[in-house]
Amino acid sequence: MNGIFDSHAHYDDERFDADRNELLERIHREGVEYIMTIGADLPTSYAARELAERYDFVYFAAGIHPEQAGDAPENYLEELKALAAHPKCRAIGEIGLDYYWAENPPKERQMELFRRQVLLAKELGLPVIIHDREAHADTLELLRELRPAGVLHCFSGSAEMAKEVAALGMYLGFTGAITFKNARKAPQAAAVVPADRLLIETDCPYMAPEPYRGKRCDSSMLPRVAERLAEIRGGTPEEITASTCRNAKRLFGIG
Ligand code: NI
């Protein structure tokens, strides 16, 4: 399948250390036209920038993930601003809220970084890439208040929430998790997202789709996600691939 846009990947991850370059070159040859590789703190944001500098088909996002909120240096906003000045930095992310780990770092700290980074993105005219794990109500409240452009990645909310997020003008990203046999909510949500708000992503090295579940994920597995979305929504996998590529290019200002 050609013309695939992987809108959320972590190719700086150490699980790619042994074969990163060969892998990226191969998946690009095999039809992955664009990759958005994403930082989760400052070091990984710099590593993402390095990949974007090496490959013309790779773009990057810089941000502090909620799990790293406790370790962010005091000057993190200045550092992110400097990273965002790079021509291939097309989003602030990933940022957001993660209440799965018993709210550690504390909610207040997560919310402070989330809010500040959303405001930074708005100031810079960039979209945000949002991580929301078991924090739907607080995430929605902030989106309603600040109205950023961006994507809720690895969407895990209800169909009702999906409709509201799309109505706020945001995009929704779906990973290999929608192919899992026990997936319930994500397919219901994926069914109601307007076609011009839908994105596909790997979140690699995590979230490998069936039949690769549990293995190291990479962008060459994205056709499985497109196939599953086509089953849920109707149409063909090729149509899903083409429309999600157009959507990601629009969101990230590419082409
Ligand atoms: Ni991620």
mmCIF file of C-alpha atoms and ligand atoms in Angstrom:
data_model
loop_
_atom_site.group_PDB
_atom_site.id
_atom_site.type_symbol
_atom_site.label_atom_id
_atom_site.label_comp_id
_atom_site.label_asym_id
_atom_site.label_seq_id
_atom_site.Cartn_x
_atom_site.Cartn_y
_atom_site.Cartn_z
ATOM 1 C CA MET A 1 0.000 0.000 0.000
ATOM 2 C CA ASN A 2 1.325 3.465 -0.923
ATOM 3 C CA GLY A 3 0.844 6.981 0.394
ATOM 4 C CA ILE A 4 0.732 6.092 4.095
ATOM 5 C CA PHE A 5 1.209 8.846 6.712
ATOM 6 C CA ASP A 6 2.200 7.514 10.145
ATOM 7 C CA SER A 7 1.046 10.455 12.252
ATOM 8 C CA HIS A 8 2.546 9.272 15.565
ATOM 9 C CA ALA A 9 5.784 7.314 15.994
ATOM 10 C CA HIS A 10 8.700 7.171 18.423
ATOM 11 C CA TYR A 11 11.635 6.203 16.207
ATOM 12 C CA ASP A 12 14.129 7.557 18.745
ATOM 13 C CA ASP A 13 13.187 4.592 20.997
ATOM 14 C CA GLU A 14 16.063 2.295 21.943
ATOM 15 C CA ARG A 15 14.158 -0.671 20.524
ATOM 16 C CA PHE A 16 15.112 0.722 17.083
ATOM 17 C CA ASP A 17 18.811 1.199 17.900
ATOM 18 C CA ALA A 18 19.969 -1.963 16.136
ATOM 19 C CA ASP A 19 18.319 -1.313 12.754
ATOM 20 C CA ARG A 20 16.774 2.194 12.735
ATOM 21 C CA ASN A 21 18.303 3.411 9.472
ATOM 22 C CA GLU A 22 17.685 0.269 7.429
ATOM 23 C CA LEU A 23 14.150 0.051 8.823
ATOM 24 C CA LEU A 24 13.238 3.672 7.985
ATOM 25 C CA GLU A 25 14.650 3.366 4.479
ATOM 26 C CA ARG A 26 12.807 0.088 3.894
ATOM 27 C CA ILE A 27 9.402 1.225 5.134
ATOM 28 C CA HIS A 28 9.702 4.396 3.069
ATOM 29 C CA ARG A 29 10.450 2.332 -0.054
ATOM 30 C CA GLU A 30 7.465 0.116 0.788
ATOM 31 C CA GLY A 31 4.929 2.948 0.808
ATOM 32 C CA VAL A 32 5.172 4.933 4.045
ATOM 33 C CA GLU A 33 5.337 8.382 2.515
ATOM 34 C CA TYR A 34 5.521 10.483 5.708
ATOM 35 C CA ILE A 35 6.340 9.902 9.377
ATOM 36 C CA MET A 36 5.729 12.208 12.326
ATOM 37 C CA THR A 37 8.205 11.155 15.029
ATOM 38 C CA ILE A 38 7.463 12.505 18.460
ATOM 39 C CA GLY A 39 9.365 13.543 21.562
ATOM 40 C CA ALA A 40 8.247 12.747 25.105
ATOM 41 C CA ASP A 41 10.782 14.956 26.942
ATOM 42 C CA LEU A 42 13.646 17.226 25.890
ATOM 43 C CA PRO A 43 16.269 14.530 25.059
ATOM 44 C CA THR A 44 13.798 12.534 22.939
ATOM 45 C CA SER A 45 12.597 15.733 21.247
ATOM 46 C CA TYR A 46 16.207 16.465 20.228
ATOM 47 C CA ALA A 47 16.554 12.876 19.000
ATOM 48 C CA ALA A 48 13.351 13.278 16.974
ATOM 49 C CA ARG A 49 14.770 16.455 15.421
ATOM 50 C CA GLU A 50 17.907 14.571 14.419
ATOM 51 C CA LEU A 51 15.825 11.977 12.552
ATOM 52 C CA ALA A 52 13.855 14.717 10.784
ATOM 53 C CA GLU A 53 17.147 16.274 9.699
ATOM 54 C CA ARG A 54 18.408 12.971 8.315
ATOM 55 C CA TYR A 55 15.284 11.940 6.346
ATOM 56 C CA ASP A 56 13.244 14.221 4.138
ATOM 57 C CA PHE A 57 10.076 12.144 4.738
ATOM 58 C CA VAL A 58 10.336 12.455 8.541
ATOM 59 C CA TYR A 59 8.889 15.425 10.473
ATOM 60 C CA PHE A 60 8.957 15.861 14.234
ATOM 61 C CA ALA A 61 7.113 17.152 17.284
ATOM 62 C CA ALA A 62 8.674 18.419 20.505
ATOM 63 C CA GLY A 63 7.020 18.278 23.907
ATOM 64 C CA ILE A 64 6.936 16.981 27.465
ATOM 65 C CA HIS A 65 4.733 13.910 28.014
ATOM 66 C CA PRO A 66 2.679 13.928 31.240
ATOM 67 C CA GLU A 67 4.665 10.978 32.628
ATOM 68 C CA GLN A 68 7.844 13.090 32.347
ATOM 69 C CA ALA A 69 6.201 16.197 33.822
ATOM 70 C CA GLY A 70 7.986 15.688 37.137
ATOM 71 C CA ASP A 71 11.438 15.782 35.517
ATOM 72 C CA ALA A 72 11.027 18.774 33.195
ATOM 73 C CA PRO A 73 13.757 21.378 33.758
ATOM 74 C CA GLU A 74 12.657 24.870 34.721
ATOM 75 C CA ASN A 75 13.482 26.319 31.314
ATOM 76 C CA TYR A 76 11.551 23.668 29.355
ATOM 77 C CA LEU A 77 9.347 26.211 27.582
ATOM 78 C CA GLU A 78 12.382 28.094 26.233
ATOM 79 C CA GLU A 79 13.928 24.827 25.065
ATOM 80 C CA LEU A 80 10.706 23.793 23.346
ATOM 81 C CA LYS A 81 10.447 27.179 21.694
ATOM 82 C CA ALA A 82 13.970 26.776 20.301
ATOM 83 C CA LEU A 83 13.137 23.271 19.031
ATOM 84 C CA ALA A 84 9.907 24.544 17.466
ATOM 85 C CA ALA A 85 11.861 27.117 15.447
ATOM 86 C CA HIS A 86 13.185 24.244 13.318
ATOM 87 C CA PRO A 87 11.420 24.140 9.919
ATOM 88 C CA LYS A 88 10.523 20.441 10.330
ATOM 89 C CA CYS A 89 8.988 20.816 13.795
ATOM 90 C CA ARG A 90 5.273 20.702 12.928
ATOM 91 C CA ALA A 91 3.642 20.217 16.344
ATOM 92 C CA ILE A 92 4.024 20.479 20.098
ATOM 93 C CA GLY A 93 3.713 16.984 21.531
ATOM 94 C CA GLU A 94 3.259 14.753 22.959
ATOM 95 C CA ILE A 95 1.627 16.540 25.837
ATOM 96 C CA GLY A 96 -1.449 15.860 27.921
ATOM 97 C CA LEU A 97 -2.708 14.012 30.969
ATOM 98 C CA ASP A 98 -2.123 10.461 32.209
ATOM 99 C CA TYR A 99 -4.017 9.397 35.322
ATOM 100 C CA TYR A 100 -3.347 5.682 34.829
ATOM 101 C CA TRP A 101 -0.311 5.588 37.109
ATOM 102 C CA ALA A 102 -2.229 6.683 40.224
ATOM 103 C CA GLU A 103 -1.839 10.313 39.183
ATOM 104 C CA ASN A 104 1.913 10.299 39.400
ATOM 105 C CA PRO A 105 3.219 12.930 38.679
ATOM 106 C CA PRO A 106 0.428 14.738 40.566
ATOM 107 C CA LYS A 107 -2.566 16.010 38.587
ATOM 108 C CA GLU A 108 -1.746 19.652 39.277
ATOM 109 C CA ARG A 109 1.774 19.311 37.860
ATOM 110 C CA GLN A 110 0.512 17.454 34.766
ATOM 111 C CA MET A 111 -2.162 20.067 34.206
ATOM 112 C CA GLU A 112 0.314 22.930 34.587
ATOM 113 C CA LEU A 113 2.623 21.527 31.893
ATOM 114 C CA PHE A 114 -0.280 20.601 29.633
ATOM 115 C CA ARG A 115 -1.782 24.080 29.793
ATOM 116 C CA ARG A 116 1.537 25.878 29.322
ATOM 117 C CA GLN A 117 2.459 23.759 26.314
ATOM 118 C CA VAL A 118 -0.966 24.248 24.695
ATOM 119 C CA LEU A 119 -0.555 27.990 25.149
ATOM 120 C CA LEU A 120 2.959 27.810 23.672
ATOM 121 C CA ALA A 121 1.642 25.932 20.617
ATOM 122 C CA LYS A 122 -1.061 28.553 20.128
ATOM 123 C CA GLU A 123 1.491 31.343 20.431
ATOM 124 C CA LEU A 124 3.672 29.635 17.803
ATOM 125 C CA GLY A 125 0.761 28.745 15.507
ATOM 126 C CA LEU A 126 1.461 25.010 15.790
ATOM 127 C CA PRO A 127 -0.951 22.122 16.424
ATOM 128 C CA VAL A 128 -0.712 19.953 19.548
ATOM 129 C CA ILE A 129 -0.442 16.166 19.819
ATOM 130 C CA ILE A 130 -2.341 15.099 22.912
ATOM 131 C CA HIS A 131 -1.994 12.018 25.107
ATOM 132 C CA ASP A 132 -5.133 11.394 27.197
ATOM 133 C CA ARG A 133 -5.109 8.254 29.314
ATOM 134 C CA GLU A 134 -7.949 7.917 31.799
ATOM 135 C CA ALA A 135 -8.197 11.707 31.910
ATOM 136 C CA HIS A 136 -11.026 12.338 29.446
ATOM 137 C CA ALA A 137 -12.999 14.875 31.499
ATOM 138 C CA ASP A 138 -10.025 17.115 32.316
ATOM 139 C CA THR A 139 -8.692 16.852 28.753
ATOM 140 C CA LEU A 140 -12.031 17.858 27.258
ATOM 141 C CA GLU A 141 -12.393 20.751 29.657
ATOM 142 C CA LEU A 142 -9.029 22.171 28.617
ATOM 143 C CA LEU A 143 -9.816 21.682 24.907
ATOM 144 C CA ARG A 144 -13.134 23.483 25.308
ATOM 145 C CA GLU A 145 -11.414 26.350 27.087
ATOM 146 C CA LEU A 146 -8.287 26.836 24.951
ATOM 147 C CA ARG A 147 -9.463 25.488 21.553
ATOM 148 C CA PRO A 148 -6.078 24.435 20.182
ATOM 149 C CA ALA A 149 -5.599 22.882 16.745
ATOM 150 C CA GLY A 150 -4.301 19.337 16.939
ATOM 151 C CA VAL A 151 -4.957 15.645 17.435
ATOM 152 C CA LEU A 152 -6.036 13.401 20.290
ATOM 153 C CA HIS A 153 -3.722 10.496 19.631
ATOM 154 C CA CYS A 154 -4.453 6.798 20.330
ATOM 155 C CA PHE A 155 -8.025 7.847 20.985
ATOM 156 C CA SER A 156 -9.584 5.876 23.845
ATOM 157 C CA GLY A 157 -12.745 7.865 24.622
ATOM 158 C CA SER A 158 -16.375 7.168 23.823
ATOM 159 C CA ALA A 159 -18.191 7.785 20.534
ATOM 160 C CA GLU A 160 -19.856 10.749 22.205
ATOM 161 C CA MET A 161 -16.489 12.248 23.154
ATOM 162 C CA ALA A 162 -15.162 11.591 19.626
ATOM 163 C CA LYS A 163 -18.008 13.650 18.186
ATOM 164 C CA GLU A 164 -17.337 16.519 20.547
ATOM 165 C CA VAL A 165 -13.571 16.490 19.898
ATOM 166 C CA ALA A 166 -14.207 16.569 16.131
ATOM 167 C CA ALA A 167 -16.745 19.368 16.577
ATOM 168 C CA LEU A 168 -14.029 21.347 18.382
ATOM 169 C CA GLY A 169 -12.071 21.087 15.126
ATOM 170 C CA MET A 170 -9.579 18.512 16.340
ATOM 171 C CA TYR A 171 -8.372 15.330 14.695
ATOM 172 C CA LEU A 172 -8.518 11.830 16.221
ATOM 173 C CA GLY A 173 -5.732 9.286 15.795
ATOM 174 C CA PHE A 174 -6.271 5.508 15.848
ATOM 175 C CA THR A 175 -3.563 2.889 16.428
ATOM 176 C CA GLY A 176 -3.270 -0.882 16.210
ATOM 177 C CA ALA A 177 -5.371 -0.996 19.402
ATOM 178 C CA ILE A 178 -8.522 -0.917 17.225
ATOM 179 C CA THR A 179 -7.542 -4.328 15.805
ATOM 180 C CA PHE A 180 -7.387 -6.000 19.245
ATOM 181 C CA LYS A 181 -10.036 -8.670 19.777
ATOM 182 C CA ASN A 182 -11.188 -7.083 23.047
ATOM 183 C CA ALA A 183 -11.424 -3.569 21.572
ATOM 184 C CA ARG A 184 -14.931 -2.158 22.211
ATOM 185 C CA LYS A 185 -14.937 1.597 22.662
ATOM 186 C CA ALA A 186 -12.282 2.508 20.088
ATOM 187 C CA PRO A 187 -14.132 0.893 17.136
ATOM 188 C CA GLN A 188 -17.372 2.610 18.218
ATOM 189 C CA ALA A 189 -15.563 5.947 18.343
ATOM 190 C CA ALA A 190 -13.769 5.334 15.020
ATOM 191 C CA ALA A 191 -17.136 4.727 13.373
ATOM 192 C CA VAL A 192 -18.423 8.257 14.075
ATOM 193 C CA VAL A 193 -15.354 10.410 13.343
ATOM 194 C CA PRO A 194 -15.916 12.634 10.275
ATOM 195 C CA ALA A 195 -13.715 11.489 7.359
ATOM 196 C CA ASP A 196 -11.786 14.755 7.328
ATOM 197 C CA ARG A 197 -10.827 14.416 11.040
ATOM 198 C CA LEU A 198 -9.451 10.861 11.003
ATOM 199 C CA LEU A 199 -5.731 9.980 11.346
ATOM 200 C CA ILE A 200 -3.886 6.650 11.503
ATOM 201 C CA GLU A 201 -0.784 6.116 13.595
ATOM 202 C CA THR A 202 1.401 3.371 15.000
ATOM 203 C CA ASP A 203 2.606 4.873 18.309
ATOM 204 C CA CYS A 204 5.503 2.528 17.532
ATOM 205 C CA PRO A 205 7.358 0.725 19.062
ATOM 206 C CA TYR A 206 4.127 0.171 21.038
ATOM 207 C CA MET A 207 0.622 -0.914 19.978
ATOM 208 C CA ALA A 208 1.439 -3.389 17.198
ATOM 209 C CA PRO A 209 -1.828 -4.381 15.488
ATOM 210 C CA GLU A 210 -3.102 -7.954 15.223
ATOM 211 C CA PRO A 211 -1.603 -10.366 14.183
ATOM 212 C CA TYR A 212 1.620 -8.757 15.475
ATOM 213 C CA ARG A 213 0.285 -7.805 18.928
ATOM 214 C CA GLY A 214 3.088 -7.765 21.517
ATOM 215 C CA LYS A 215 5.857 -7.486 18.924
ATOM 216 C CA ARG A 216 7.859 -4.358 18.175
ATOM 217 C CA CYS A 217 5.636 -2.164 16.045
ATOM 218 C CA ASP A 218 6.750 -0.133 13.020
ATOM 219 C CA SER A 219 5.028 1.894 10.304
ATOM 220 C CA SER A 220 4.921 -1.014 7.835
ATOM 221 C CA MET A 221 2.089 -2.460 9.990
ATOM 222 C CA LEU A 222 -0.236 0.495 9.342
ATOM 223 C CA PRO A 223 -2.164 -1.206 6.506
ATOM 224 C CA ARG A 224 -3.712 -3.424 9.239
ATOM 225 C CA VAL A 225 -5.101 -0.312 10.921
ATOM 226 C CA ALA A 226 -6.422 1.005 7.586
ATOM 227 C CA GLU A 227 -8.054 -2.381 6.878
ATOM 228 C CA ARG A 228 -9.770 -2.446 10.272
ATOM 229 C CA LEU A 229 -10.983 1.149 9.864
ATOM 230 C CA ALA A 230 -12.377 0.265 6.432
ATOM 231 C CA GLU A 231 -14.310 -2.651 8.011
ATOM 232 C CA ILE A 232 -15.692 -0.356 10.711
ATOM 233 C CA ARG A 233 -16.472 2.658 8.514
ATOM 234 C CA GLY A 234 -17.017 1.197 5.066
ATOM 235 C CA GLY A 235 -14.941 1.973 1.990
ATOM 236 C CA THR A 236 -11.577 0.487 1.130
ATOM 237 C CA PRO A 237 -8.269 0.478 3.034
ATOM 238 C CA GLU A 238 -6.786 2.495 0.146
ATOM 239 C CA GLU A 239 -9.422 5.195 0.643
ATOM 240 C CA ILE A 240 -8.678 5.310 4.398
ATOM 241 C CA THR A 241 -4.953 5.566 3.681
ATOM 242 C CA ALA A 242 -5.434 8.363 1.146
ATOM 243 C CA SER A 243 -7.820 10.432 3.259
ATOM 244 C CA THR A 244 -5.797 10.075 6.481
ATOM 245 C CA CYS A 245 -2.662 11.113 4.576
ATOM 246 C CA ARG A 246 -4.437 14.222 3.263
ATOM 247 C CA ASN A 247 -5.692 14.998 6.774
ATOM 248 C CA ALA A 248 -2.249 14.666 8.373
ATOM 249 C CA LYS A 249 -0.673 16.860 5.687
ATOM 250 C CA ARG A 250 -3.323 19.517 6.317
ATOM 251 C CA LEU A 251 -2.895 19.352 10.112
ATOM 252 C CA PHE A 252 0.910 19.459 10.029
ATOM 253 C CA GLY A 253 1.187 21.948 7.157
ATOM 254 C CA ILE A 254 3.010 19.639 4.752
ATOM 255 C CA GLY A 255 2.953 19.858 0.947
HETATM 256 NI NI NI B 1 3.252 8.383 21.740
#
